[in-house]
Each structure stands twice: as C-alpha cells, then as structure tokens.
CSV table of C-alpha atoms and ligand atoms in Angstrom, one decimal:
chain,number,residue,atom,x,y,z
A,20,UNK,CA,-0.9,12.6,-15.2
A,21,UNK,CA,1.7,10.2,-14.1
A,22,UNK,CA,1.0,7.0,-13.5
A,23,UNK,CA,3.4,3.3,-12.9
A,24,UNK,CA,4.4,1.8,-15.8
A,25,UNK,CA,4.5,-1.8,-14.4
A,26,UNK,CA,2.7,-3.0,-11.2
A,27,UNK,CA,4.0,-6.7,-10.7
A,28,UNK,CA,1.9,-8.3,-7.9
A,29,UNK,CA,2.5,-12.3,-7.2
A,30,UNK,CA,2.8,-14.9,-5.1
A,31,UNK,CA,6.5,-15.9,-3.8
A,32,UNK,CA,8.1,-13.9,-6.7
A,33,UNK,CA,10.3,-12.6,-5.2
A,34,UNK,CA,13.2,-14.2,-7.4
A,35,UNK,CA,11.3,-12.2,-10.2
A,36,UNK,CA,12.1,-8.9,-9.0
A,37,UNK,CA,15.5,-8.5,-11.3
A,38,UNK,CA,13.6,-9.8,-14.4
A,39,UNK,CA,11.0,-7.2,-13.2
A,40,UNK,CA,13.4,-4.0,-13.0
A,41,UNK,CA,15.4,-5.2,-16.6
A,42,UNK,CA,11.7,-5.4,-18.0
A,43,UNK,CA,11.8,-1.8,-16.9
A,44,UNK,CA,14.5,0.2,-18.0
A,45,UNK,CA,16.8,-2.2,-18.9
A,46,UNK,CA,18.3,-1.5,-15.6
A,47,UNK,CA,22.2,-1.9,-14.8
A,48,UNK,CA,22.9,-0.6,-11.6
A,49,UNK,CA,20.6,0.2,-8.8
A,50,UNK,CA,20.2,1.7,-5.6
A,51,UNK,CA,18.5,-0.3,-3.0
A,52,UNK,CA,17.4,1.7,0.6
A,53,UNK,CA,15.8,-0.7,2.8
A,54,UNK,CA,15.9,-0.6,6.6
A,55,UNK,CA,18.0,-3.0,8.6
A,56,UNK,CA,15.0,-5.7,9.6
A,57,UNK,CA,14.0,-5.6,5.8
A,58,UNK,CA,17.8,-6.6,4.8
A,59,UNK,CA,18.1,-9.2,7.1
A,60,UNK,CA,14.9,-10.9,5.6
A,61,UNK,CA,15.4,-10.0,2.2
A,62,UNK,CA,18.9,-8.6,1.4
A,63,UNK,CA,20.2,-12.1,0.2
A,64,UNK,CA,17.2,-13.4,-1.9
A,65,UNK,CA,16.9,-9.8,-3.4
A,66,UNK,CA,20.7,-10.1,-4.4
A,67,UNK,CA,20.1,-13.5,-6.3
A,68,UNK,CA,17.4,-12.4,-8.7
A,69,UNK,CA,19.5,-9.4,-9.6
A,70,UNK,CA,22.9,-11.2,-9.7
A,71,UNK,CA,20.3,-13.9,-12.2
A,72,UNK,CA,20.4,-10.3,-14.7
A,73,UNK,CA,23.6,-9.1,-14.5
A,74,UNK,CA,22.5,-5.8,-12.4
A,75,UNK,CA,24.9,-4.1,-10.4
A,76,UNK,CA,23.6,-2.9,-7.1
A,77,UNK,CA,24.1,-0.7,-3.8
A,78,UNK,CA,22.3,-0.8,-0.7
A,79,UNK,CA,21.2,2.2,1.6
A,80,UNK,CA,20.4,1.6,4.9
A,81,UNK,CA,16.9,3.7,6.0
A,82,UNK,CA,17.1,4.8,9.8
A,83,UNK,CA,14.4,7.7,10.0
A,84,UNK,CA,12.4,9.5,8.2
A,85,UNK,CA,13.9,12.8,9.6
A,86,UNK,CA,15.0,15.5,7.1
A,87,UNK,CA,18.9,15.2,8.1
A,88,UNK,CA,19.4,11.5,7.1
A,89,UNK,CA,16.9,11.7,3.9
A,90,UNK,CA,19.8,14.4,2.9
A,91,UNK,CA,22.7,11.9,4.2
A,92,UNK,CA,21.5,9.1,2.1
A,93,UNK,CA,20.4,11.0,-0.6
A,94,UNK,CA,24.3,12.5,-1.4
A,95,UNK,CA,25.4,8.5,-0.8
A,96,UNK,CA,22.4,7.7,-3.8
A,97,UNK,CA,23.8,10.5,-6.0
A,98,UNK,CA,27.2,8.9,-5.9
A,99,UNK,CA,26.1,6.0,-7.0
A,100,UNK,CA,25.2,6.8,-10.7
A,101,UNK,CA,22.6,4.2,-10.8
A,102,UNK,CA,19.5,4.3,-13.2
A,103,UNK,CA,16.7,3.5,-10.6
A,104,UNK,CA,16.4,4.4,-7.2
A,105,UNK,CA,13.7,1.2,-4.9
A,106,UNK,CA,12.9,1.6,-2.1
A,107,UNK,CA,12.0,-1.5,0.0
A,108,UNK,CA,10.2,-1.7,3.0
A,109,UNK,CA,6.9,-1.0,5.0
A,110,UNK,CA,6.4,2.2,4.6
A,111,UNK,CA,9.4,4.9,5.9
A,112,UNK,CA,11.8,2.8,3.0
A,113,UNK,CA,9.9,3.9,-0.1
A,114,UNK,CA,9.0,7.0,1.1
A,115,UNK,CA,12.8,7.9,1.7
A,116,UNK,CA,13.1,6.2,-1.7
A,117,UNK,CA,10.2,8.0,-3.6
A,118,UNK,CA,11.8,11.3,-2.4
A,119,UNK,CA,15.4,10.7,-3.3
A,120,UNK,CA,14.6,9.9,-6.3
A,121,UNK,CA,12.5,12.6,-7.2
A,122,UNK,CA,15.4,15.2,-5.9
A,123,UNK,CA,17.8,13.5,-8.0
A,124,UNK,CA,15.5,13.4,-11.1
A,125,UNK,CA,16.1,9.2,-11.4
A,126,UNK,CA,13.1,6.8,-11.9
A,127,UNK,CA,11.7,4.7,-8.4
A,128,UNK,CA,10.4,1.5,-8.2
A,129,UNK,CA,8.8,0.4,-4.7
A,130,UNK,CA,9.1,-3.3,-3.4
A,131,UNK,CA,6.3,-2.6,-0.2
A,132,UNK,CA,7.0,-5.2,2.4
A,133,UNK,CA,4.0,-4.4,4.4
A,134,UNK,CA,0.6,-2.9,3.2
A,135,UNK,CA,-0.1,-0.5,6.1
A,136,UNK,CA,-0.8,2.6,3.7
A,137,UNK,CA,-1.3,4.0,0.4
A,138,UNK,CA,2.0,5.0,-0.4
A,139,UNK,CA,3.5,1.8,-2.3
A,140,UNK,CA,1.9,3.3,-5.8
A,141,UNK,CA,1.2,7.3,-5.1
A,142,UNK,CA,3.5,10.0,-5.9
A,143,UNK,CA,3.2,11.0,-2.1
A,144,UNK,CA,5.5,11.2,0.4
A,145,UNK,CA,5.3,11.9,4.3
A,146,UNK,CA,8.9,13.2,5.3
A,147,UNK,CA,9.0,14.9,8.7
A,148,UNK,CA,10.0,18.4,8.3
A,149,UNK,CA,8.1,21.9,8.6
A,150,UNK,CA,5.2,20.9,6.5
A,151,UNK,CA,3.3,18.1,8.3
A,152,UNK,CA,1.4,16.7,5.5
A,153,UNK,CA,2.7,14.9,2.8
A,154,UNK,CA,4.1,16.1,-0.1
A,155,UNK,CA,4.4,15.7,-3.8
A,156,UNK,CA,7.2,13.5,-5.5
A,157,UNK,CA,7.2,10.9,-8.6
A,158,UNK,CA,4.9,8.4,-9.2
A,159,UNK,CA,6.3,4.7,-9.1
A,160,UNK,CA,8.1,3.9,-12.1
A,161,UNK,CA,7.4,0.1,-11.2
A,162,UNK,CA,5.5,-1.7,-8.4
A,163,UNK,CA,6.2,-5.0,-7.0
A,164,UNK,CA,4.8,-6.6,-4.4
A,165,UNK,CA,5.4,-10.5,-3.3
A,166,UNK,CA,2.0,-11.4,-1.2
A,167,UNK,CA,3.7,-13.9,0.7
A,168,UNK,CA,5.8,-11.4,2.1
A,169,UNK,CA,3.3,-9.1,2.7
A,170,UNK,CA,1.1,-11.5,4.5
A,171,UNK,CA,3.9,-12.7,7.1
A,172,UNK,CA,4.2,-9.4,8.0
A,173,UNK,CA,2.2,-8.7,11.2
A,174,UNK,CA,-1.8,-8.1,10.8
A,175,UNK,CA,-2.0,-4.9,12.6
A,176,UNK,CA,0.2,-3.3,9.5
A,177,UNK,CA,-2.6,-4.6,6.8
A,178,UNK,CA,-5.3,-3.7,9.4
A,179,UNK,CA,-3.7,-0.3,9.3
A,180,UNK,CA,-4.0,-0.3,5.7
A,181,UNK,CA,-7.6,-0.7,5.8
A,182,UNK,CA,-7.7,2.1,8.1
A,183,UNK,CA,-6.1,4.0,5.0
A,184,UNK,CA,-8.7,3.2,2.6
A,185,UNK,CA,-11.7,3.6,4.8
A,186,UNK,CA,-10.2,6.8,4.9
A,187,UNK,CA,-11.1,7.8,1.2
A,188,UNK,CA,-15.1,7.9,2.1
A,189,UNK,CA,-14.5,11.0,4.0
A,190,UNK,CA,-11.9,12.4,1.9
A,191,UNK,CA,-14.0,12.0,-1.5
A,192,UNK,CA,-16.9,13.5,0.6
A,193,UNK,CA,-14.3,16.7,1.8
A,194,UNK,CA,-13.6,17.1,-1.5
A,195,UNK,CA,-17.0,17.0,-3.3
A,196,UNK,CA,-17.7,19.8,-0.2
A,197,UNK,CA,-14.5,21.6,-1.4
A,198,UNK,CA,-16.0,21.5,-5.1
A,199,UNK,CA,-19.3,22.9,-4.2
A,200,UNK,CA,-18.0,26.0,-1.3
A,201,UNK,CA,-15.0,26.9,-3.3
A,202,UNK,CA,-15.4,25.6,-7.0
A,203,UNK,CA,-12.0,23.5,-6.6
A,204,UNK,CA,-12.0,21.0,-9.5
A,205,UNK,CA,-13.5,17.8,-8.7
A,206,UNK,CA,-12.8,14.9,-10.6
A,207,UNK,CA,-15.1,12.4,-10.8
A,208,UNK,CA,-13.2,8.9,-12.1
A,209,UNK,CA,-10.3,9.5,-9.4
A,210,UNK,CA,-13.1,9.9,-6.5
A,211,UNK,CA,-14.8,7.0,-7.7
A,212,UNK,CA,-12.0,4.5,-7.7
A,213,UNK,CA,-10.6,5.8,-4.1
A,214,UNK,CA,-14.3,5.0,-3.1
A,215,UNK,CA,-14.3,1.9,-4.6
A,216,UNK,CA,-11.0,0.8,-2.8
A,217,UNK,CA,-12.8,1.8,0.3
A,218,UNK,CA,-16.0,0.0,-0.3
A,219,UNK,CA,-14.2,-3.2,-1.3
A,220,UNK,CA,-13.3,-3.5,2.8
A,221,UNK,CA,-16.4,-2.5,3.8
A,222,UNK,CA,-18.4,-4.7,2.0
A,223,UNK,CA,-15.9,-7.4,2.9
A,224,UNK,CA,-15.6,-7.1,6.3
A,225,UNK,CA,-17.9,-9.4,7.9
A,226,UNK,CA,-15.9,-12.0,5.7
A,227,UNK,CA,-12.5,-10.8,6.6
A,228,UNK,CA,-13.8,-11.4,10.5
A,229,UNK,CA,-14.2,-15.2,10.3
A,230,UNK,CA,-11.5,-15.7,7.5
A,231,UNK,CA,-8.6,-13.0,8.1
A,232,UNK,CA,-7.7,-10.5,6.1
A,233,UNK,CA,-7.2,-10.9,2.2
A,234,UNK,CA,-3.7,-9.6,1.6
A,235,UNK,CA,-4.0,-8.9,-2.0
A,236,UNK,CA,-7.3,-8.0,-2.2
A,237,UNK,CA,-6.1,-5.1,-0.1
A,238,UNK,CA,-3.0,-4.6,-1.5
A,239,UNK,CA,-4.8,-3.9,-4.5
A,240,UNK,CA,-7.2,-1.6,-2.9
A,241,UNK,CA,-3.8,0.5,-1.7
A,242,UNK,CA,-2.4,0.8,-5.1
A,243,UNK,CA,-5.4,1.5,-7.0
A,244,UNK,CA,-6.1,4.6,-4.3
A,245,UNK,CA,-2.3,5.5,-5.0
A,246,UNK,CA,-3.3,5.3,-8.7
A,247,UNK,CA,-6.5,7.2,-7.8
A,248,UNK,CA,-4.4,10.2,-6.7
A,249,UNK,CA,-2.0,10.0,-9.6
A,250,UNK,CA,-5.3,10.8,-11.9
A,251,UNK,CA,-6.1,13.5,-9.4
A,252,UNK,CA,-2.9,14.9,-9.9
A,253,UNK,CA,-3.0,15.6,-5.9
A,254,UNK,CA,-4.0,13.1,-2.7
A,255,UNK,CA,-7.8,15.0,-2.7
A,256,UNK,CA,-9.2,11.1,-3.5
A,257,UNK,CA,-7.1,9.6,-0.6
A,258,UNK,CA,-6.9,12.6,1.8
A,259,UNK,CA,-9.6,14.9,3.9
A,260,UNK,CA,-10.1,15.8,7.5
A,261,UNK,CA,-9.3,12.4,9.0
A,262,UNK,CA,-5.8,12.7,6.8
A,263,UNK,CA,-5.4,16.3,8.8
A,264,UNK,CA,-6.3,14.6,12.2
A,265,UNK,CA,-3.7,11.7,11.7
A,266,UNK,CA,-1.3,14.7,10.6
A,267,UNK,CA,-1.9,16.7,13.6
A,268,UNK,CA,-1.2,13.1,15.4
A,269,UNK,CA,2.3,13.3,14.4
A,270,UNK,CA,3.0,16.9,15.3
A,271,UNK,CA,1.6,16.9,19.1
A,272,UNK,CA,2.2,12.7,20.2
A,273,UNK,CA,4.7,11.1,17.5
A,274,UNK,CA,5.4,7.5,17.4
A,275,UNK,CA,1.7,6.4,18.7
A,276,UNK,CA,0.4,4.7,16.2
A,277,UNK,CA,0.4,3.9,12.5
A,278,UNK,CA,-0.6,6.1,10.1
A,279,UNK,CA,-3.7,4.4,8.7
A,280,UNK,CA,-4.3,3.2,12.4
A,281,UNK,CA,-4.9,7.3,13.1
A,282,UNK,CA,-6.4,7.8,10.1
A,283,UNK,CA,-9.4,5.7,10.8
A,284,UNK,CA,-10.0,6.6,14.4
A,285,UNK,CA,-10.1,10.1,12.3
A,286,UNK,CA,-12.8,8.9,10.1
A,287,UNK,CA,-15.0,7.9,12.6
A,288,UNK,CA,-15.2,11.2,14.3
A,289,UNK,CA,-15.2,12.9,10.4
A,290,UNK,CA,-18.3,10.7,9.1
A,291,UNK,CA,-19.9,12.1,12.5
A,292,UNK,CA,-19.6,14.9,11.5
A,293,UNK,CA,-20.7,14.7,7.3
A,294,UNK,CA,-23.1,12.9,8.5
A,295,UNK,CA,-22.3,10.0,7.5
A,296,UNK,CA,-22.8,6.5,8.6
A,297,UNK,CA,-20.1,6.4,11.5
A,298,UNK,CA,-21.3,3.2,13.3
A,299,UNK,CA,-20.7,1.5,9.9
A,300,UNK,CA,-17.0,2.7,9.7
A,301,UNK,CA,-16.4,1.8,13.7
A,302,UNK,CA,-17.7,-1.9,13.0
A,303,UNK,CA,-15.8,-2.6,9.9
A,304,UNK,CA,-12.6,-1.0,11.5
A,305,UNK,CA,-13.5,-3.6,14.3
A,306,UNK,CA,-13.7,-6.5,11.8
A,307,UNK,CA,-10.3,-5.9,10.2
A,308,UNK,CA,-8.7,-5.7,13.9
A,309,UNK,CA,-8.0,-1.8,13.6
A,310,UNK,CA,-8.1,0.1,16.3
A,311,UNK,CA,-11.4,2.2,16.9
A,312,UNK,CA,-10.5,4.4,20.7
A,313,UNK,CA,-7.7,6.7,21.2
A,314,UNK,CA,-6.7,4.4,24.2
A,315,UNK,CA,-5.8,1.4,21.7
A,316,UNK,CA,-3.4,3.4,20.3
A,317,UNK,CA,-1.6,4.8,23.6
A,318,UNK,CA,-3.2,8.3,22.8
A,319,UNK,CA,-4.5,10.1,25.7
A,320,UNK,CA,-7.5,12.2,25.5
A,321,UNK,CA,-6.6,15.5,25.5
A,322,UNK,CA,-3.9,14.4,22.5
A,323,UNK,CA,-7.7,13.7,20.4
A,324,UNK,CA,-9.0,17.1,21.4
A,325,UNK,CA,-5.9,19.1,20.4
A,326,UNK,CA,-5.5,16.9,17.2
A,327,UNK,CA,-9.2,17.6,16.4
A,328,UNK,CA,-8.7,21.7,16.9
A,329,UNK,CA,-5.5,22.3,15.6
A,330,UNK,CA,-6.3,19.8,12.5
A,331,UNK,CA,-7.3,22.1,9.5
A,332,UNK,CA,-5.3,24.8,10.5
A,333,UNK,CA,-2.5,22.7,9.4
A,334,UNK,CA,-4.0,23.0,5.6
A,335,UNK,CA,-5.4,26.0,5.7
A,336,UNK,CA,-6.4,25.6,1.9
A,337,UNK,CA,-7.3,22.5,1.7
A,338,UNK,CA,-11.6,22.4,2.1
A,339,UNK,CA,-12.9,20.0,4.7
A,340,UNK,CA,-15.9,19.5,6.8
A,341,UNK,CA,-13.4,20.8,9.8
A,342,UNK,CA,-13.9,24.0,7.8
A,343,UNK,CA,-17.5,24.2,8.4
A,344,UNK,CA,-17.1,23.9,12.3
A,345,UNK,CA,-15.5,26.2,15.1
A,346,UNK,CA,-13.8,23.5,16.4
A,347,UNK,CA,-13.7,24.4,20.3
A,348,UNK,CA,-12.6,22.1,23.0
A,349,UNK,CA,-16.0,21.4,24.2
A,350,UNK,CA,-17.2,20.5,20.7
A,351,UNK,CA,-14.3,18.2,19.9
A,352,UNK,CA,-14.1,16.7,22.9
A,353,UNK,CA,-18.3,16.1,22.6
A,354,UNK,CA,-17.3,14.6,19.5
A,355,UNK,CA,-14.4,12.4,20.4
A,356,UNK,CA,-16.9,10.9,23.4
A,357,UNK,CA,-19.8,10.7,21.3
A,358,UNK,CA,-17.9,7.9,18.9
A,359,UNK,CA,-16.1,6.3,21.9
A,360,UNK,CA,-12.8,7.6,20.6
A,361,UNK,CA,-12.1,8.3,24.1
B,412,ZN,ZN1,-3.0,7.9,4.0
C-alpha cells in the first residue's frame, strides 16, 4: 500500500510550505497548477516561502477538469523537469495535479485550499472522460493544509465535505454486502477508519449547529478516509451507491452541485434503502448546513430518478445495495419522495 509520507496540517503556515517540500525530497524545482482565484490569493505568499529555500518554481494555470486541457498542461509539466508536481486548490487543482503526476511518474504533493472532498490525501482522481467514476493515480507524496485558509473559504465547501464522509456509512455497508454476495475481499481496519471519519460528524453535529463547523476536525476526517482508501488499495471504504448516484449526477445534469453535496442527498436515499437509519443522516446533513432535497441543489426531479436508475449500471462490478433492487421509475421515484429528496 501507498500511503503520504508527510501530512503537515497548521494554523497560518502557510510560509512553511517550502520548508515542507525541502523536508520532502529535498526539492529544487517544482511545478505549481493552481487555478486563477487560488493564485491571486496565494500565488505571492506561496512564492516567498519557496524563494526562503532556494526552490525554483513554475506555475500551471487549472481551467477544467476536461481531458483536453489535463493533456495541455500536462506536456507544459513535462517540460518543466521538476522533481514534484502540487497541486493547489479546492478540489479540480489537485486532482489535475494528482493525475499529471502520476502520468509523468513524478512525486505530488497537495496544498487543498478548501475541504469539500476526500481527495486532498487519496490516490483518487475524478477527471471527466468516458469512465464517470474516479480513477486510480498516486497517493500524496506530502499533504499540507493551512486551516486558516481553509476556514475562509466559504462553508458550503466544508459542508460538502461532510457530505463526503457521511458518505462512507453506506459505502462500508456496500462493501461488507459485496464481501458477503460475491466473496470480494473486505478489509476490516480500512472500513473502520472511513467509518470513524464518518461518525466523528455525526456525533458532532448538534455541536457544529450552535458553534460552526470545526475545520480541522474535518479536514482530518477527509484525509484519514483518503488514507483509509490508500490501505484499501481501492475507494471501497469511501465509495458505494451514493458515490454512483453523485457519479450519475455528473453524466445527466453537470455543474449542479458539489460533489459531496450530491453524495449525501445520495446517502439518504442509500441508508433507505440498507436499512439504515436515514432520518439520522438527513438531520446531521441539516446541522452542517448540507443540502438534503434535490431542489437545494438546482436538480430537478426527474434528474434524481434517472440518476437513481442509471446509477450502478455505471459500475457494473462494483457490489452495492442498488444491485439488490430493480431500480424502476416508480421505485426510485417512491424512494426519492419517501426521504423528501424531492
Ligand atoms: Zn467522494
């Protein structure tokens, strides 16, 4: 298994960072791909605390996260000859990052500006191209994360990432179900610290209610489910039937809402059906300031119902409760009223 070497996580460090990457790999020359609101925020402070180590530096500029410009960057990163590849941002930034540096077989360290998802410590990536779910790359060499930074960013984007870890209760339950239908392997440790990420915002959210959200107490829920699925070796801990929904999400009504945003409304209507205790996961979502209806999200409807049907189909081998159902448009539609996702 792969897992980060160095996971950094303070408060206004940001002036640490080139200290950070020199602790790494004694790092010379790097390649920075950030988008263009990230720069403006961070490009100069970034810049001093790696001019403070003597390390050379190049930045990308992230647009999308469409297949053609991942390519066009990725030939500008290859001419760089640099010994890292970081990826800054909230989410599409290391992603692009994570992949690059995969392709081009260099080490990746993610700065995550935001805490919306996982992604900022799993060898994951979601790139939009003819697979719709997310695919495997390198685990973070190096993880840094300045709170203060993450905790100016806007709340929906932290709410979001609570969205993401609620989501491992259904996918550790998926994949105990895929363990016992199939035989897959199940392993236990990784499933138990992806539940315990989730159950840290459960049992906090009452608290986070009155108080607002603890920023690192969830960024440190996101990268210990990223290290969760490094142990698994795949995103099984971090990834079931709501993952699927949220995936479908993005093939028939992109650009409405953020991933962990879909992925919770998803695991409502998932612990529905395992049975679980769905009422729980609609309150707690409520607590954080998540969305819990289709509607909050600008999703109409019949976008839930097609998401819903069309859902496993999309990972045909991959074992969820969705496999146990014949997901017609009356059922899912029962199901999607039922929780008051629409
Ligand atoms: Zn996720």
């Amino acid at each position: 298994m792969e897992l980060p070497r160095l996971i950094k996580i303070g408060e206004r460090n940001i002036d640490e960072f080139g200290s950070f990457l020199y602790s790494l790999n004694k790092s010379k020359k790097v390649s920075l791909i950030s988008g263009t609101n990230v720069q403006k925020i961070l490009r100069k402070k970034i810049e001093r605390s790696l001019n403070l180590k003597k390390i050379q530096y190049i930045w990308h500029t992230s647009k999308d996260n469409q297949i053609e410009s991942l390519n066009q960057i990725q030939k500008n990163v290859k001419k760089d000859n640099s010994d890292l590849v970081i990826g800054i941002g909230g989410g599409r930034s290391v992603d692009s990052a994570k992949m690059i540096s995969y392709n081009l077989g260099k080490p990746f360290v993610s700065l995550p500006t935001a805490a919306s998802h996982d992604g900022m410590a799993s060898p994951f990536v979601s790139v939009k191209s003819d697979k719709p779910h997310s695919i495997v790359a390198s685990a973070p060499l190096g993880v840094f994360v300045d709170i203060d930074i993450i905790r100016k960013a806007p709340q929906k984007l932290l709410a979001s990432g609570c969205g993401d870890l609620i989501a491992n209760i259904i996918a550790v339950r998926d994949w105990q179900l895929g363990h016992e239908k199939t035989g897959e392997y199940y392993g236990r440790y990784s499933a138990d610290l992806a539940l315990m990420s989730a159950k840290i915002v459960m049992e906090n959210s009452g608290f986070y209610a009155k108080n607002g959200l603890d920023a690192r107490v969830i960024v440190e829920a996101l990268i210990s489910a990223g290290v969760a699925s490094c142990i698994a070796g795949s995103s099984r801990p971090c990834s079931g039937a709501e993952h699927l929904f949220s995936h479908a999400l993005d093939k028939i009504a992109p650009g409405k809402g953020l991933h962990g945003e879909k992925c919770g409304i998803g695991s409502i209507m998932m612990a529905k059906l395992q049975g679980q205790d769905w009422k729980k996961i609609v309150q707690t979502l409520k607590d954080v300031g998540a969305p819990t209806s289709a509607k909050q999200i600008g999703l109409k409807p019949d976008e839930v119902v097609t998401a819903l049907i069309i859902a496993q189909g999309l990972r045909p081998e991959r074992y969820t409760i969705l496999k146990e159902i014949e997901m017609t448009e009356r059922k899912a539609s029962n199901l999607a009223k039922t929780t008051k996702v629409i």
